Each structure stands twice: as C-alpha cells, then as structure tokens.
Coordinates of C-alpha atoms and ligand atoms in Angstrom, one line a residue:
M1 CA 0.0 0.0 0.0
N2 CA 1.2 3.5 -0.8
V3 CA 2.4 5.1 2.4
L4 CA 0.6 8.3 1.5
E5 CA -2.7 6.4 1.6
L6 CA -2.3 5.5 5.2
E7 CA -4.9 7.2 7.5
Q8 CA -3.1 9.7 9.7
P9 CA -4.8 9.9 13.1
P10 CA -5.7 13.5 13.8
L11 CA -3.5 15.4 16.3
F12 CA -5.2 15.5 19.7
A13 CA -8.0 13.2 18.6
E14 CA -11.0 13.4 20.9
T15 CA -11.1 10.7 23.6
E16 CA -14.2 8.8 24.4
N17 CA -14.5 10.9 27.6
Q18 CA -14.5 14.1 25.5
E19 CA -17.1 12.7 23.1
M20 CA -19.3 11.8 26.0
I21 CA -18.9 15.3 27.6
A22 CA -19.6 17.0 24.3
Q23 CA -22.8 14.9 23.8
T24 CA -23.9 15.6 27.4
V25 CA -23.4 19.3 26.9
R26 CA -25.2 19.3 23.6
D27 CA -28.2 17.5 25.1
F28 CA -28.2 19.8 28.1
A29 CA -28.0 23.0 25.9
K30 CA -30.9 21.8 23.7
K31 CA -33.1 21.5 26.7
Y32 CA -32.0 24.3 29.1
I33 CA -30.2 27.0 27.0
T34 CA -31.0 27.3 23.3
P35 CA -34.8 27.8 23.6
F36 CA -34.3 30.7 26.0
R37 CA -31.0 32.4 25.0
N38 CA -32.5 35.2 22.8
K39 CA -35.0 36.2 25.4
W40 CA -32.3 36.1 28.1
D41 CA -30.0 38.1 25.9
D42 CA -32.7 40.8 25.3
E43 CA -33.4 41.1 29.0
Q44 CA -29.8 40.6 30.0
Y45 CA -31.0 37.9 32.4
F46 CA -28.4 35.9 34.3
P47 CA -29.7 32.3 34.4
I48 CA -28.2 31.2 37.7
E49 CA -30.4 28.1 37.6
V50 CA -28.5 26.8 34.6
F51 CA -25.3 26.9 36.5
K52 CA -26.8 25.0 39.4
K53 CA -27.8 22.3 36.9
L54 CA -24.4 22.3 35.3
G55 CA -23.1 21.7 38.9
E56 CA -25.2 18.6 39.1
L57 CA -23.5 17.4 35.9
G58 CA -20.1 18.0 37.4
L59 CA -19.2 20.8 35.0
M60 CA -18.7 23.4 37.7
G61 CA -15.8 21.6 39.3
M62 CA -14.2 20.0 36.3
L63 CA -10.6 20.3 37.5
V64 CA -11.3 19.7 41.2
P65 CA -10.1 16.4 42.6
S66 CA -13.0 14.0 43.5
Y67 CA -11.7 14.1 47.1
Y68 CA -13.2 17.6 47.2
G69 CA -16.4 16.7 45.3
G70 CA -15.1 17.6 41.8
A71 CA -15.1 15.8 38.5
D72 CA -11.3 15.3 38.6
L73 CA -10.8 15.8 34.9
G74 CA -8.1 17.3 32.8
Y75 CA -7.8 20.3 30.5
F76 CA -8.8 18.3 27.3
E77 CA -12.2 17.5 28.9
Y78 CA -12.4 21.1 30.2
V79 CA -11.8 22.6 26.8
T80 CA -14.4 20.3 25.2
A81 CA -17.1 21.3 27.8
I82 CA -16.4 25.1 27.3
V83 CA -16.4 24.7 23.5
E84 CA -19.7 23.0 23.4
L85 CA -21.3 25.3 26.0
S86 CA -20.1 28.3 24.1
K87 CA -21.5 27.1 20.8
A88 CA -24.9 26.9 22.6
D89 CA -24.3 30.3 24.3
P90 CA -21.0 32.0 24.7
S91 CA -22.1 33.8 27.9
I92 CA -22.8 30.5 29.6
G93 CA -19.3 29.4 28.5
L94 CA -17.8 32.6 29.9
S95 CA -19.5 32.2 33.3
M96 CA -18.7 28.5 33.6
A97 CA -15.0 29.3 32.7
A98 CA -14.8 32.1 35.3
H99 CA -16.2 30.0 38.0
N100 CA -13.9 27.0 37.3
S101 CA -10.7 28.6 36.1
L102 CA -10.5 31.7 38.3
C103 CA -12.3 31.5 41.6
T104 CA -12.2 27.7 42.1
N105 CA -8.8 27.2 40.6
H106 CA -7.2 30.0 42.7
I107 CA -8.4 28.2 45.9
L108 CA -7.4 24.8 44.5
L109 CA -3.9 26.0 43.6
F110 CA -3.1 28.2 46.7
G111 CA -5.5 27.3 49.5
N112 CA -4.4 25.3 52.5
E113 CA -6.0 21.9 53.3
S114 CA -8.6 23.4 55.6
Q115 CA -9.6 26.2 53.1
K116 CA -9.9 23.6 50.3
A117 CA -12.1 21.3 52.4
R118 CA -14.2 24.3 53.4
W119 CA -14.9 25.9 50.0
L120 CA -14.1 23.5 47.1
P121 CA -17.0 21.0 47.7
K122 CA -19.5 23.9 47.6
L123 CA -17.9 25.4 44.5
A124 CA -17.5 22.1 42.7
T125 CA -21.2 21.4 42.9
C126 CA -22.2 25.1 42.4
E127 CA -24.0 25.2 45.6
W128 CA -21.9 28.3 45.7
L129 CA -21.1 30.4 42.6
G130 CA -17.6 31.9 42.5
A131 CA -16.2 35.3 41.5
W132 CA -12.7 36.5 41.1
G133 CA -11.7 40.1 41.6
L134 CA -8.5 41.5 40.2
T135 CA -9.6 44.4 37.8
E136 CA -10.3 47.8 39.2
P137 CA -11.9 50.9 37.6
N138 CA -8.5 52.5 37.0
T139 CA -6.3 49.4 36.7
G140 CA -7.2 46.7 34.1
S141 CA -4.2 45.6 32.0
D142 CA -2.1 47.3 34.7
A143 CA -3.7 45.3 37.5
G144 CA -0.5 45.3 39.6
N145 CA -1.1 49.0 40.2
M146 CA -4.3 48.3 42.1
R147 CA -5.6 50.6 44.8
T148 CA -7.9 48.3 46.8
V149 CA -6.1 48.0 50.2
A150 CA -6.1 45.5 53.0
V151 CA -4.8 46.7 56.4
K152 CA -4.1 44.3 59.3
K153 CA -6.1 44.9 62.5
G154 CA -5.7 42.2 65.1
E155 CA -6.8 38.9 63.6
Y156 CA -8.5 40.6 60.7
W157 CA -7.6 42.3 57.4
V158 CA -9.7 45.3 56.6
L159 CA -10.5 45.7 52.9
N160 CA -11.4 49.1 51.3
G161 CA -11.8 49.7 47.6
A162 CA -13.7 48.5 44.5
K163 CA -13.3 45.8 41.8
N164 CA -15.1 46.3 38.5
F165 CA -16.1 44.2 35.5
I166 CA -16.3 41.1 37.8
T167 CA -18.1 38.1 36.5
H168 CA -20.7 37.2 39.2
G169 CA -19.8 40.4 41.1
K170 CA -23.4 40.5 42.3
S171 CA -24.6 36.9 42.4
G172 CA -21.3 35.2 43.4
D173 CA -21.6 33.5 46.9
I174 CA -17.8 33.7 47.4
A175 CA -15.1 35.8 45.8
V176 CA -11.3 35.6 45.7
V177 CA -10.2 39.2 45.9
I178 CA -6.7 40.6 45.4
A179 CA -5.8 43.6 47.5
R180 CA -2.8 45.7 48.2
T181 CA -0.9 44.8 51.4
G182 CA 2.4 46.4 50.5
D183 CA 3.8 49.2 48.4
I184 CA 2.5 50.4 45.1
G185 CA 4.8 49.1 42.4
D186 CA 5.8 46.1 44.4
S187 CA 4.6 42.9 42.6
H188 CA 5.0 41.2 46.0
G189 CA 2.8 43.9 47.7
M190 CA -0.6 42.2 47.0
T191 CA -2.5 39.4 48.8
A192 CA -5.4 37.1 47.9
F193 CA -8.4 37.0 50.2
V194 CA -11.5 34.9 50.2
V195 CA -14.6 36.9 51.0
E196 CA -18.0 35.2 51.5
R197 CA -21.2 37.0 50.4
G198 CA -22.9 38.4 53.5
T199 CA -19.6 39.6 55.0
K200 CA -20.2 43.1 56.5
G201 CA -18.8 45.8 54.2
F202 CA -18.9 43.6 51.0
T203 CA -21.6 44.8 48.6
A204 CA -22.3 44.7 44.9
G205 CA -22.2 47.8 42.8
K206 CA -23.4 48.5 39.3
K207 CA -24.2 45.7 36.9
E208 CA -22.8 46.5 33.4
D209 CA -25.1 46.8 30.4
K210 CA -23.0 45.1 27.7
L211 CA -22.7 44.8 23.9
G212 CA -22.5 41.0 24.2
M213 CA -22.1 38.2 26.7
R214 CA -25.3 39.5 28.1
L215 CA -26.3 36.3 29.9
S216 CA -23.1 36.5 32.0
E217 CA -23.3 38.8 34.9
T218 CA -20.6 41.5 35.0
A219 CA -20.7 43.8 38.1
E220 CA -18.8 45.9 40.5
M221 CA -17.7 44.6 44.0
I222 CA -17.3 47.2 46.7
F223 CA -15.4 46.8 49.9
S224 CA -16.0 49.3 52.7
D225 CA -14.3 48.5 56.0
C226 CA -14.8 44.9 55.2
Y227 CA -13.2 42.7 57.9
V228 CA -11.8 39.4 56.5
H229 CA -10.3 36.9 59.0
Q230 CA -6.6 36.1 58.7
D231 CA -7.5 32.5 58.2
D232 CA -9.1 33.5 54.8
V233 CA -5.9 34.6 53.2
L234 CA -4.8 32.4 50.3
G235 CA -1.2 31.4 50.5
E236 CA 1.5 33.8 51.6
I237 CA 1.0 37.5 52.4
G238 CA 2.4 39.5 49.4
E239 CA 1.9 36.6 46.9
G240 CA -1.5 37.5 45.6
F241 CA -0.5 39.1 42.3
I242 CA 2.0 36.4 41.5
Q243 CA -0.6 33.8 42.2
S244 CA -3.1 35.6 39.9
M245 CA -0.6 35.5 37.0
K246 CA -0.4 31.7 37.5
V247 CA -4.2 31.4 37.7
L248 CA -4.5 33.4 34.5
E249 CA -2.0 31.1 32.8
G250 CA -4.6 28.3 32.9
G251 CA -7.5 30.7 32.6
R252 CA -6.3 31.8 29.2
I253 CA -6.9 28.2 27.9
S254 CA -10.5 28.6 28.9
I255 CA -11.0 31.9 27.1
A256 CA -9.3 30.4 24.1
A257 CA -11.8 27.5 24.3
L258 CA -14.6 29.9 24.6
S259 CA -13.3 31.6 21.4
L260 CA -13.1 28.3 19.6
G261 CA -16.7 27.5 20.6
I262 CA -17.9 30.8 19.1
A263 CA -15.8 30.4 16.0
E264 CA -17.1 26.8 15.4
G265 CA -20.7 27.8 16.1
A266 CA -20.5 30.7 13.6
Y267 CA -18.7 28.7 11.0
E268 CA -21.1 25.7 11.1
A269 CA -24.1 28.0 10.8
A270 CA -22.5 29.8 7.8
L271 CA -21.4 26.5 6.1
A272 CA -25.0 25.2 6.3
Y273 CA -26.5 28.5 5.2
S274 CA -24.1 28.8 2.2
Q275 CA -25.5 25.6 0.8
E276 CA -29.1 26.4 1.4
R277 CA -29.2 30.0 0.2
H278 CA -29.6 30.4 -3.6
Q279 CA -28.8 33.5 -5.6
F280 CA -28.4 33.7 -9.4
N281 CA -29.8 30.1 -9.4
K282 CA -27.0 28.7 -7.5
P283 CA -26.2 28.0 -3.8
I284 CA -24.0 30.9 -2.7
A285 CA -21.3 28.3 -1.7
A286 CA -20.8 27.8 -5.4
F287 CA -19.4 31.3 -5.6
Q288 CA -15.6 31.2 -5.0
A289 CA -15.9 34.5 -3.0
I290 CA -18.0 32.5 -0.5
S291 CA -16.2 29.2 -0.6
F292 CA -12.9 30.9 0.0
K293 CA -14.3 32.6 3.1
L294 CA -15.3 29.1 4.3
A295 CA -11.8 27.8 3.5
D296 CA -10.2 30.7 5.5
M297 CA -12.6 30.1 8.4
A298 CA -12.0 26.4 8.6
T299 CA -8.2 26.8 8.4
E300 CA -8.0 29.4 11.1
I301 CA -10.3 27.3 13.4
D302 CA -8.1 24.3 13.0
A303 CA -5.0 26.3 13.7
A304 CA -6.6 27.8 16.8
K305 CA -7.7 24.3 17.9
L306 CA -4.1 23.0 17.6
L307 CA -2.7 25.9 19.7
I308 CA -5.4 25.3 22.4
Y309 CA -4.8 21.6 22.6
R310 CA -1.1 22.0 22.7
A311 CA -1.5 24.3 25.7
A312 CA -4.0 22.0 27.3
D313 CA -1.6 19.0 26.7
M314 CA 1.3 20.9 28.3
K315 CA -0.9 22.0 31.2
N316 CA -2.0 18.4 31.9
K317 CA 1.7 17.4 32.0
G318 CA 2.5 20.2 34.5
I319 CA 4.7 22.1 32.0
K320 CA 4.8 26.0 32.3
I321 CA 2.6 27.4 29.6
N322 CA 2.9 31.2 29.9
K323 CA 3.8 31.7 26.3
E324 CA 1.7 28.8 24.9
S325 CA -1.5 29.8 26.7
A326 CA -1.1 33.4 25.7
M327 CA -0.6 32.3 22.0
A328 CA -3.7 30.2 22.2
K329 CA -5.8 32.9 23.7
Y330 CA -4.5 35.6 21.4
F331 CA -4.9 33.7 18.2
A332 CA -8.2 32.0 19.0
S333 CA -9.9 35.2 20.2
E334 CA -8.8 37.1 17.1
V335 CA -10.0 34.2 14.9
C336 CA -13.4 34.1 16.6
C337 CA -13.9 37.8 15.8
R338 CA -12.9 37.3 12.2
V339 CA -15.0 34.1 11.8
A340 CA -18.1 35.7 13.3
N341 CA -17.6 38.7 11.1
E342 CA -17.4 36.6 7.9
A343 CA -20.3 34.5 9.1
I344 CA -22.5 37.6 9.1
Q345 CA -21.2 38.4 5.6
I346 CA -22.2 35.0 4.3
F347 CA -25.6 35.4 5.8
G348 CA -26.0 38.8 4.3
G349 CA -28.9 40.9 5.6
Y350 CA -30.3 37.9 7.5
G351 CA -27.0 37.7 9.4
Y352 CA -27.6 41.2 10.7
C353 CA -30.9 40.2 12.3
K354 CA -31.6 38.3 15.4
D355 CA -33.4 35.4 13.7
Y356 CA -30.1 33.7 13.0
P357 CA -27.4 32.9 15.7
V358 CA -24.5 34.7 13.9
E359 CA -25.7 38.2 15.0
K360 CA -25.2 37.1 18.7
Y361 CA -21.9 35.3 18.1
Y362 CA -20.6 38.5 16.5
R363 CA -21.5 40.6 19.6
D364 CA -20.3 38.0 22.1
A365 CA -17.0 37.3 20.2
K366 CA -15.5 40.7 21.0
L367 CA -15.2 40.0 24.7
C368 CA -12.6 37.3 23.9
T369 CA -10.0 39.8 22.7
I370 CA -10.4 41.8 26.0
G371 CA -11.2 39.5 29.0
E372 CA -8.4 37.9 31.0
G373 CA -5.8 40.1 29.2
T374 CA -6.4 41.9 25.9
S375 CA -4.7 40.8 22.7
E376 CA -2.1 43.5 23.2
I377 CA -1.3 42.2 26.6
Q378 CA -1.0 38.6 25.2
K379 CA 1.5 39.9 22.7
L380 CA 3.4 41.5 25.5
V381 CA 3.5 38.2 27.3
I382 CA 4.5 36.2 24.2
S383 CA 7.2 38.7 23.1
R384 CA 8.7 38.8 26.7
E385 CA 8.9 35.0 26.7
I386 CA 10.5 34.9 23.2
L387 CA 13.0 37.6 24.0
K388 CA 13.8 36.0 27.4
K389 CA 14.7 32.7 25.8
G390 CA 16.2 34.3 22.7
K391 CA 14.1 32.2 20.3
Ligands
FAD401 C1 -17.4 40.8 30.3 C2 -16.2 41.0 31.2 C3 -15.9 40.1 32.2 C4 -14.8 40.3 33.0 N1 -14.6 39.5 34.1 C5 -13.6 39.7 35.0 C6 -13.5 39.0 36.2 O1 -14.2 38.1 36.5 N2 -12.5 39.4 37.0 C7 -11.6 40.4 36.8 O2 -10.7 40.7 37.6 N3 -11.7 41.1 35.6 C8 -12.7 40.8 34.7 N4 -12.8 41.6 33.6 C9 -11.9 42.6 33.3 C10 -10.9 42.4 32.1 O3 -10.0 41.4 32.5 C11 -10.3 43.7 31.7 O4 -11.3 44.4 31.1 C12 -9.1 43.6 30.8 O5 -8.0 43.0 31.5 C13 -8.7 44.9 30.2 O6 -8.6 45.9 31.2 P1 -9.3 47.3 30.9 O7 -10.7 47.0 30.5 O8 -9.1 48.2 32.1 O9 -8.6 48.0 29.7 P2 -7.2 48.8 29.7 O10 -6.2 48.1 30.5 O11 -7.6 50.2 30.1 O12 -6.8 48.8 28.2 C14 -7.3 49.7 27.2 C15 -6.6 49.5 25.9 O13 -5.2 49.8 26.1 C16 -4.4 48.7 25.8 N5 -3.2 48.6 26.6 C17 -3.2 48.7 28.0 N6 -1.9 48.6 28.4 C18 -1.1 48.3 27.3 C19 0.3 48.1 27.1 N7 1.1 48.0 28.1 N8 0.7 47.9 25.8 C20 -0.2 47.9 24.8 N9 -1.5 48.2 25.0 C21 -2.0 48.4 26.2 C22 -5.3 47.5 25.9 O14 -4.8 46.4 25.2 C23 -6.6 48.0 25.5 O15 -6.6 48.0 24.1 C24 -13.9 41.4 32.7 C25 -14.1 42.2 31.6 C26 -15.3 42.1 30.9 C27 -15.6 43.1 29.8

C-alpha cells in the first residue's frame, strides 16, 4: 500500500471521555439553554439556575479532585465542555469558565487543606457560585497597580476599595479578591483573600449593560471596611499578584476554548446556510468568493484548535505554559472575531438580524480579545517570553 494512503490519526484526537462530555453538553443545551437564549440576551438575564444544573452534571468543578467533590478531569475535557457550552451560548461558557478557572482554581492552587475542604465542595457542585476580583476601575491591564487596600487589624484584614467588571460580582456567593498589602509598584505587595457573600462591608455595585455576553453577569464589587479573618488569606502575604498570574496562565486556555466554541458555532451556521441560500440560481457556496471565506474560516479554526490543545496537553503534563496559553488565547480570540464577522457576511442581511445565531456570536465574540488580558497584553507576554529565551 502506498504510504501516502495510510490514514493519519488527527493530532489530539478526541477521547471517548471528551465525546461523552460533548454529547452531554449538547443535550443539556438543547433543553435548558438554546430555547431561551435570545430572550435572556434581550433582557440581560443571568440564568443562575442553569449553573446549578451544570453543577449537578459535574461541569462546575471539572478540574477539582474527586476528594473535594469535583469531577477530577483534565484540560482536554475542560476545553471540550467550554467549546460545546459556548456554541450553545458564549455567555454560559464565559461564566462557567470564570467559576472553574478563576475562583475555584485559585483556591485549589493556593488554598491550604482546611480552606480547600471548606470551600471546594461547595464550588464544585455550584452550591456556591464563585467570583474572582483582580480588575479595578483604573487598573485593568495594569492590575499590579491596584488601589484596593487591606490593612491588618488584630486577627483581621480590613479591605477598602472597588473591583469592576467582575463576572458574578453580584450573584457570586464567594469571591477571591486581590488587594494591596504592600507598596504600590511592588509585585509582592498584594495578597489574595476569600470573601464570602454576606460579610459586612462587602456589597455589589453597578451591573454592566453590555454589547454581548449579556447572559453572563458583570458587576462591581465594593469593599468598605470589610473585615476578613486572617485564616481566609490564600497562600502567603504578598503573593496575591504572582498567584493571579499563575491562575491566568490556565485561565487563558478557557477563554481560548470559549473563542473556539464561538468560531465553530458561527462557521457551522455559515457553512450550512451557504449551501441552502440560492442567488443567481446557485447555492451561494458555489461562488468562490464565499467558498474561499469558508476555507479561511476552517483553516483558522483548525490552527486555533491545535494551539489550544497544545497548551492543554502541556498543562495536563504540568509544564509551564505562559507563552503557549497566551498564544492560544491571542490567536483563538482574534480568529473568533474574524470568523463571526465573515459568518455575518455569508448570511448577508439575515445575518444582521436576530433570527439567526450569527448576530449574537458576533456581539459575544469581541469580549474574547479583551477579558483575561487583551490581545495587546497577550502579545506583550509572548514577546517577553520569546526575548527572554532568545528564540
Ligand atoms: C465581560 C467581562 C468580564 C470580566 N470578568 C472579569 C473578572 O471576572 N475578574 C476580573 O478581575 N476582571 C474581569 N474583567 C476585566 C478584564 O480582564 C479587563 O477588562 C481587561 O483586563 C482589560 O482591562 P481594561 O478594561 O481596564 O482595559 P485597559 O487596561 O484600560 O486597556 C485599554 C486598551 O489599552 C491597551 N493597553 C493597555 N496597556 C497596554 C500596554 N502596556 N501595551 C499595549 N497596549 C496596552 C489594551 O490592550 C486596550 O486595548 C472582565 C471584563 C469584561 C468586559
């Protein structure tokens, strides 16, 4: 047999586990998300009940060991779940990712045994929804310059300040909050605290009215003489910012997966439509102008997928992925914007209207080049790593 005829197994072929997760999420979405998403999007309704149900399926504690009530899965399965959820609705993918990758993972990575036993079982089942507060009104990309302070008073730390653009800033039952405990400009001058909803001095501020991702709640968290017990500090004093960068290293895989879900959703819709829609007595896919768009979309999606699975594979093996997760996030998020844009073009006027899903993908996509580090910041991370290693 000609060697060239041998079937080459695809790189990072889906495991049985991944296929099962994908099917479970598709069935779930058909029942609990798709029929309602347009109404929820119009009303900017945050469907917390969906996340409680996802918790029952084990999708809110995917990376948490079974010892703490989690699903004990790896990054391949995690990526699959986010991709499928995001195809159904990107905001649901975003919220699920923020809960898993940011709040829960920060406690998993840096909490002590008693903290993990106290909070992880509640987070893994979504009995409690998690939030993670790094960004402030005046410090987003420059988060290390934050102004929220924590001052020690006896056994307590007293927090004062505000965090904005926080996913679940209003509905989260628990938040990991990074606050300044040292000098401005010192990357070792910030500490991570866990603050439970109901703690005196911890309130929610304005909920944002957004262009897209409207089913995902984004709100301000305000701290006004908020007393947090010293036992609720995560890891060492002064290590909060460094911890956050490590949390974001894995978090970027989740935003890349979210981007991939959007891109695949928009592409699949456009591919089907291009074969149904006729103009000049032909399906529009017969025009090279359209089929070449599909070729570009498919190629970019595959390239994004390979970058994401490379980062996921390295993460599963415990390899440092600062550069690789930034590359995956940067590329996949830019691809999802381009693909959503071209999908609307293929749909023509119908794509501009809410009757087809591409209008919503287009609005939702833009968040991916901003959240968890903008594209410019990803390029900063990538270029620093390249120059550091001289390759
Ligand atoms: C829907 C949503 C959900 C979010 N969820 C969370 C959350 O759960 N927790 C949380 O902590 N944060 C969250 N964020 C905040 C998000 O991470 C920030 O918006 C993001 O990091 C960018 O910060 P910024 O908005 O302040 O923009 P800025 O930092 O003000 O950036 C503005 C522009 O300047 C560019 N820029 C800034 N610095 C540089 C530089 N050095 N070089 C080149 N260009 C630069 C940026 O790339 C961007 O184009 C969320 C944001 C949104 C919109």
